[in-house]
GROMACS .gro file of N, CA, C and O in nm:
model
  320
    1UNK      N    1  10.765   7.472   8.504
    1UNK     CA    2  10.659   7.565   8.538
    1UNK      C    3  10.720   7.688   8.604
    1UNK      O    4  10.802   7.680   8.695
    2UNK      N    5  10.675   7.804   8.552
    2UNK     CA    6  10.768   7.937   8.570
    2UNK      C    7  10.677   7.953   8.763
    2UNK      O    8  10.562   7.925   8.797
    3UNK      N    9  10.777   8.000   8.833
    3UNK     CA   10  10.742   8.038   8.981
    3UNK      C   11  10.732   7.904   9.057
    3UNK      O   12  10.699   7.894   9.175
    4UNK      N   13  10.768   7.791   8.963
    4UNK     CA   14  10.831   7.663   9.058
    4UNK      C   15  10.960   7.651   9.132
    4UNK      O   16  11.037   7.747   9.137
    5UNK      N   17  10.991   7.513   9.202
    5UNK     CA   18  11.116   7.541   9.250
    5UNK      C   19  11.221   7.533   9.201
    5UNK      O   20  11.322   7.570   9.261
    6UNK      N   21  11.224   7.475   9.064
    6UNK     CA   22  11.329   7.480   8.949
    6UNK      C   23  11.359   7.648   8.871
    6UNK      O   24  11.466   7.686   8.824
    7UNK      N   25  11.249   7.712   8.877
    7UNK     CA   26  11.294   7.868   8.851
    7UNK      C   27  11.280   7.889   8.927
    7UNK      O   28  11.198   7.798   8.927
    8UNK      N   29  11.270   7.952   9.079
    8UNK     CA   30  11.299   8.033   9.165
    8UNK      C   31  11.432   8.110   9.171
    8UNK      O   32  11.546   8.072   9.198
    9UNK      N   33  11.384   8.228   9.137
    9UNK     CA   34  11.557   8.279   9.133
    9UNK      C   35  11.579   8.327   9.001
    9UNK      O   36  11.668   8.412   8.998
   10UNK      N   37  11.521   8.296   8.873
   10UNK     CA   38  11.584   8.238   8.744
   10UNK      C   39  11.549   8.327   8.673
   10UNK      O   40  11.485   8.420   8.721
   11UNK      N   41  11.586   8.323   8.520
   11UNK     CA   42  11.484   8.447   8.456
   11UNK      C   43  11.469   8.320   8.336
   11UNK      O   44  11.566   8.247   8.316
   12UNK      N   45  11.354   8.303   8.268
   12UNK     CA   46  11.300   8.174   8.237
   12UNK      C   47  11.215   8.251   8.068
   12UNK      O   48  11.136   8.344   8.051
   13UNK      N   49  11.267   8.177   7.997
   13UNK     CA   50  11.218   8.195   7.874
   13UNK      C   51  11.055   8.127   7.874
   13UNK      O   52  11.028   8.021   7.930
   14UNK      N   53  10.962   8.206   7.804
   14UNK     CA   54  10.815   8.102   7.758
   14UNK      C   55  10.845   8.010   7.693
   14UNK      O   56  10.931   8.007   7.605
   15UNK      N   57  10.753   7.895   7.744
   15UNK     CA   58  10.793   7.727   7.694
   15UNK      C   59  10.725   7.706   7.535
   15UNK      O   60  10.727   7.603   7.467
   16UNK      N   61  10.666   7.835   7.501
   16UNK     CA   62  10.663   7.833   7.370
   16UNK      C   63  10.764   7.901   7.285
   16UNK      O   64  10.752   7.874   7.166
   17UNK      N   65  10.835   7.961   7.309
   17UNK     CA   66  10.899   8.021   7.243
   17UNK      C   67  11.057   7.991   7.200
   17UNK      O   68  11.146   7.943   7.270
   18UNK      N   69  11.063   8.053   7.014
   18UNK     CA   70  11.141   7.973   6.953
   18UNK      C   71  11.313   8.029   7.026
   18UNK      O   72  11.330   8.150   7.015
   19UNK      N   73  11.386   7.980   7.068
   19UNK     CA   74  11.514   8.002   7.121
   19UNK      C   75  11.584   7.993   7.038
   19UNK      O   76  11.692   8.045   7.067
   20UNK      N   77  11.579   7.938   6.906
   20UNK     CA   78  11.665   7.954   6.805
   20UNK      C   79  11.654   8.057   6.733
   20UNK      O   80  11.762   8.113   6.713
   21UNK      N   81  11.597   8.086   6.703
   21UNK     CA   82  11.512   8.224   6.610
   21UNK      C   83  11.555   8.309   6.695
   21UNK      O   84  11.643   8.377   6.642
   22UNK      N   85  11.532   8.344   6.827
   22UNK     CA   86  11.594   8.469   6.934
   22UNK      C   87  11.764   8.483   6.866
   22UNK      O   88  11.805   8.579   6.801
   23UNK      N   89  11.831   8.378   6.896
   23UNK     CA   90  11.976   8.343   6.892
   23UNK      C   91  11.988   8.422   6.718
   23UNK      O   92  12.080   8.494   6.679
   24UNK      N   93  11.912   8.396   6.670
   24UNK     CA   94  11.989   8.430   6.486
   24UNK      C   95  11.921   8.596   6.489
   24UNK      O   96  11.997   8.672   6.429
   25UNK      N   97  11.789   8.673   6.548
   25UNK     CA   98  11.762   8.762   6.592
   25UNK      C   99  11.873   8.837   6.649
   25UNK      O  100  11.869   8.958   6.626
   26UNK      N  101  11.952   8.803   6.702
   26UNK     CA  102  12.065   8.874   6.799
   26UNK      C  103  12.199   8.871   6.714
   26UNK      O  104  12.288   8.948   6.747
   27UNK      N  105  12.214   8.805   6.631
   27UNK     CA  106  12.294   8.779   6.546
   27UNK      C  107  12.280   8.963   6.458
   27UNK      O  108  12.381   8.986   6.391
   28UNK      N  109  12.214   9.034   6.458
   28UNK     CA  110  12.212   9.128   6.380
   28UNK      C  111  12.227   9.271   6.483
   28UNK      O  112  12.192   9.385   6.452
   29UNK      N  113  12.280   9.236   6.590
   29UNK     CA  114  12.294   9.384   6.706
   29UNK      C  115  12.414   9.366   6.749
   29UNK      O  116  12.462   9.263   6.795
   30UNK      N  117  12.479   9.503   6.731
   30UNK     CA  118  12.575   9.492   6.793
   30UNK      C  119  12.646   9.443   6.895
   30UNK      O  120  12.611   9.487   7.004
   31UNK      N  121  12.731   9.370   6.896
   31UNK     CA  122  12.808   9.336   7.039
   31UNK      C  123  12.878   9.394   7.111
   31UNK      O  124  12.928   9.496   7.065
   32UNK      N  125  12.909   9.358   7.241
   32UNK     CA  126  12.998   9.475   7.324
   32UNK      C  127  13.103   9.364   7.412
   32UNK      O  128  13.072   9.262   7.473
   33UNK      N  129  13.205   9.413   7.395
   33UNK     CA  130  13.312   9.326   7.436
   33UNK      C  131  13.275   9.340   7.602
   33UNK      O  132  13.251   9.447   7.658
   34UNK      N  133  13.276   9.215   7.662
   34UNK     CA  134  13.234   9.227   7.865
   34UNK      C  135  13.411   9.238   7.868
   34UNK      O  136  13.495   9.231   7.778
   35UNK      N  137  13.423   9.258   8.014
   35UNK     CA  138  13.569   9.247   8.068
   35UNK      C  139  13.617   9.113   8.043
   35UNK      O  140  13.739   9.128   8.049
   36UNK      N  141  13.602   9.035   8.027
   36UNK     CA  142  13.605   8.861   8.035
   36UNK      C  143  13.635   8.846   7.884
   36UNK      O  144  13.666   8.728   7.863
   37UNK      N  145  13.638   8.902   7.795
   37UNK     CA  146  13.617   8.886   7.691
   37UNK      C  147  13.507   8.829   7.551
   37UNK      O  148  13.505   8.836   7.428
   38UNK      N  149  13.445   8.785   7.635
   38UNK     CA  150  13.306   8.771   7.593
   38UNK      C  151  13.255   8.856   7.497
   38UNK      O  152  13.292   8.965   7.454
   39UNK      N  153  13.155   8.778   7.471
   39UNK     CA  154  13.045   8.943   7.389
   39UNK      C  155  12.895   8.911   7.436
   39UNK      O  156  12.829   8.808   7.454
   40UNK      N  157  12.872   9.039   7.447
   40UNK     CA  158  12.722   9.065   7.506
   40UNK      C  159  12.633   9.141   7.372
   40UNK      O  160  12.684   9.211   7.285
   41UNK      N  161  12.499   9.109   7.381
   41UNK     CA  162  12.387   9.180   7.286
   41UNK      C  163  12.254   9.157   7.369
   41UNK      O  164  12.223   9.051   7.423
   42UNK      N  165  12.173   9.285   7.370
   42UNK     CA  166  12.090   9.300   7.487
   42UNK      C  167  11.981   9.342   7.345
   42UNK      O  168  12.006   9.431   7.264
   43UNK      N  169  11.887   9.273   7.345
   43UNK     CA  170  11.810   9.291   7.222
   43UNK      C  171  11.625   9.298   7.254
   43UNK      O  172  11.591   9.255   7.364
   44UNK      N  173  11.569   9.324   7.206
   44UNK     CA  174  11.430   9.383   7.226
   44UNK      C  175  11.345   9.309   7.121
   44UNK      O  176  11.365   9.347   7.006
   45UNK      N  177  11.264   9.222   7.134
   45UNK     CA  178  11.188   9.143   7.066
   45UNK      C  179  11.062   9.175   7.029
   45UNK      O  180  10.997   9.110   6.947
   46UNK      N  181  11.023   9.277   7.089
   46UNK     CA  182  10.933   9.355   7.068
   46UNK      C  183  10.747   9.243   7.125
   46UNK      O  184  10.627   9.252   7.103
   47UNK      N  185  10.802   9.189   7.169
   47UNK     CA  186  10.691   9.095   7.235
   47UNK      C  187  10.741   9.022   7.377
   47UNK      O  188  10.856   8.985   7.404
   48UNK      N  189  10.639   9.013   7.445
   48UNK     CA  190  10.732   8.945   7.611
   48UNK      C  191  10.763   8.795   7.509
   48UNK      O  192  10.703   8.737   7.418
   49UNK      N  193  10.885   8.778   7.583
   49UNK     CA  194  10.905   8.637   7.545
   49UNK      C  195  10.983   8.548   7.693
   49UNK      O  196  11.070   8.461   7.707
   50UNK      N  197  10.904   8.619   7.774
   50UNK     CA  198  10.968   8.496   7.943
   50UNK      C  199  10.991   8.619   8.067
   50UNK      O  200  10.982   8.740   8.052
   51UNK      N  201  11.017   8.560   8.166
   51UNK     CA  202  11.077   8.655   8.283
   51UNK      C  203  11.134   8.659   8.333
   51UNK      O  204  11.187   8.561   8.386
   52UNK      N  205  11.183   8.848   8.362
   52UNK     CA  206  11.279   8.852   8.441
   52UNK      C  207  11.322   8.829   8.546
   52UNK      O  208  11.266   8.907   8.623
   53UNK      N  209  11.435   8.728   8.633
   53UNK     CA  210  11.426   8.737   8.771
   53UNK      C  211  11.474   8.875   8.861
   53UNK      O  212  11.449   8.881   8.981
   54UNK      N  213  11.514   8.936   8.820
   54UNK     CA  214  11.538   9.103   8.871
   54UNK      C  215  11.410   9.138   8.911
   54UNK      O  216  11.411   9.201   9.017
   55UNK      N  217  11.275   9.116   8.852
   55UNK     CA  218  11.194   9.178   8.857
   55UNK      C  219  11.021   9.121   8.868
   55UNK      O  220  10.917   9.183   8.893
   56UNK      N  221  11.049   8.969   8.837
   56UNK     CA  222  10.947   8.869   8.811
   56UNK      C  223  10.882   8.896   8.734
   56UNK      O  224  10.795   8.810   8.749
   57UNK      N  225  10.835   8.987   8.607
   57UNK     CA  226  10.758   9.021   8.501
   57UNK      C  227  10.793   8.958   8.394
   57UNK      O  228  10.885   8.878   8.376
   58UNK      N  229  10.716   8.996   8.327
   58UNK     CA  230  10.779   8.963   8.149
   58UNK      C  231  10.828   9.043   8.112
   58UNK      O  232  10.816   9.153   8.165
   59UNK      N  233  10.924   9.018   7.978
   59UNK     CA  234  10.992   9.121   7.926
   59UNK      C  235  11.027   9.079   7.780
   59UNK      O  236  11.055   8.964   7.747
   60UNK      N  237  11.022   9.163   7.715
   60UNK     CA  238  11.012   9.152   7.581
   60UNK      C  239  11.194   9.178   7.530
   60UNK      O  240  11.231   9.170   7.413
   61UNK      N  241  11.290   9.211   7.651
   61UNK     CA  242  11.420   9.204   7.649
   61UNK      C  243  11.501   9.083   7.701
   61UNK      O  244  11.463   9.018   7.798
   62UNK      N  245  11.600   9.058   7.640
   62UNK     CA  246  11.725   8.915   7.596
   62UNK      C  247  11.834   8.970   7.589
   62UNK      O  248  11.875   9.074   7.538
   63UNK      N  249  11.886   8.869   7.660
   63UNK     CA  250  12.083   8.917   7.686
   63UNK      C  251  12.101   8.773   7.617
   63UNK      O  252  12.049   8.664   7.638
   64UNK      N  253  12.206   8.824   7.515
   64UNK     CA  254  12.312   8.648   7.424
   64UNK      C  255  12.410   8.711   7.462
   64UNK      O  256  12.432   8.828   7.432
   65UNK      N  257  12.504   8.618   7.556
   65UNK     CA  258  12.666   8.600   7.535
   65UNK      C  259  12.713   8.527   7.466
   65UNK      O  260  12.667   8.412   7.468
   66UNK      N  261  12.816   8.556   7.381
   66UNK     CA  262  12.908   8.470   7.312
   66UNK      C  263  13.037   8.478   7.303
   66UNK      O  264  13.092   8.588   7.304
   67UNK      N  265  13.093   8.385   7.296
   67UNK     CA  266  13.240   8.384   7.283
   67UNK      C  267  13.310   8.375   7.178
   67UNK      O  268  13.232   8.361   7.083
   68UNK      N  269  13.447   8.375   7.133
   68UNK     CA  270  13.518   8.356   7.043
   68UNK      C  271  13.451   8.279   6.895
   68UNK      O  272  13.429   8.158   6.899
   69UNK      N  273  13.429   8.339   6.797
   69UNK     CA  274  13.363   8.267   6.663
   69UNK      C  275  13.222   8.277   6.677
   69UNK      O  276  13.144   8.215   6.605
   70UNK      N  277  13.174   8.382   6.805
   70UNK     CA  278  13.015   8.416   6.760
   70UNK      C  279  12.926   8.261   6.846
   70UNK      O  280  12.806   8.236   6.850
   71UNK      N  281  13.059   8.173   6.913
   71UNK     CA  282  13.016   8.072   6.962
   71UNK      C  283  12.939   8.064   7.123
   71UNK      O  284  13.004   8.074   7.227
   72UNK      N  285  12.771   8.042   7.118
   72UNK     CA  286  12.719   8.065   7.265
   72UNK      C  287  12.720   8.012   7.359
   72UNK      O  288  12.739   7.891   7.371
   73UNK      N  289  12.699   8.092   7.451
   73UNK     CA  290  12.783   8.047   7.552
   73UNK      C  291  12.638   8.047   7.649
   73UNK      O  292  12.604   7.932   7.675
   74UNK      N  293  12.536   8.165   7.715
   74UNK     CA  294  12.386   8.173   7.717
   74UNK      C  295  12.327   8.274   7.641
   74UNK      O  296  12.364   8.345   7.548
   75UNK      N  297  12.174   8.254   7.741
   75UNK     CA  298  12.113   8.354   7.691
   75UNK      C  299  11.994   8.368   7.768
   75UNK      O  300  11.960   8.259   7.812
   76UNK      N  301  11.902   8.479   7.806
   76UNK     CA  302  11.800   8.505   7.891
   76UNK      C  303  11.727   8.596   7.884
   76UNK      O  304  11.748   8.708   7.839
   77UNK      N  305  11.616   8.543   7.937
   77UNK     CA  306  11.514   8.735   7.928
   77UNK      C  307  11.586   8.798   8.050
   77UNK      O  308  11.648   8.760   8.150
   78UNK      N  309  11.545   8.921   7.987
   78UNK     CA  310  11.639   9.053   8.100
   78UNK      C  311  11.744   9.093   8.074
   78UNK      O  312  11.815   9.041   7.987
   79UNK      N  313  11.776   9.192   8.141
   79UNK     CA  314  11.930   9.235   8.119
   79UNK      C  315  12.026   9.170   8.218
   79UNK      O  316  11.970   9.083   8.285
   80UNK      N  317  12.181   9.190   8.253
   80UNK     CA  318  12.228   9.116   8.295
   80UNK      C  319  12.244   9.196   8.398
   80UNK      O  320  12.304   9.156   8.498
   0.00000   0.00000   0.00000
């Protein structure tokens, strides 16, 4: 339950929403190499899909990191 004590703090996807479909969605935006080597894609879904903890709202924006082979590592509403 979003604003429980398990998310407090958190930025929390809707418990309806498909997380796989986001993940292959992001699959088509560019990546940006982080210092760590990682890769980052900050993508716009064009519908809220969960909230941000920066801000406690919804947001229709998602950060995917991945690593080496496109392999994930997370992912969240908001930016990072």
């Amino acid at each position: 339950m979003v604003g429980g004590a398990l998310t407090a703090g958190k930025s929390v996807f809707n418990a309806a929403e498909d997380v796989t479909a986001l993940v292959r969605a992001a699959e088509d935006v560019s990546a940006v190499r982080q210092a760590g080597g990682n890769f980052q894609r900050i993508v716009e879904a064009g519908r809220i899909i969960g909230i941000d903890y920066a801000t406690g709202a919804g947001t229709s924006i998602y950060s995917v990191i991945t690593g080496q082979g496109n392999r994930l590592i997370t992912m969240f509403p908001g930016i990072p």
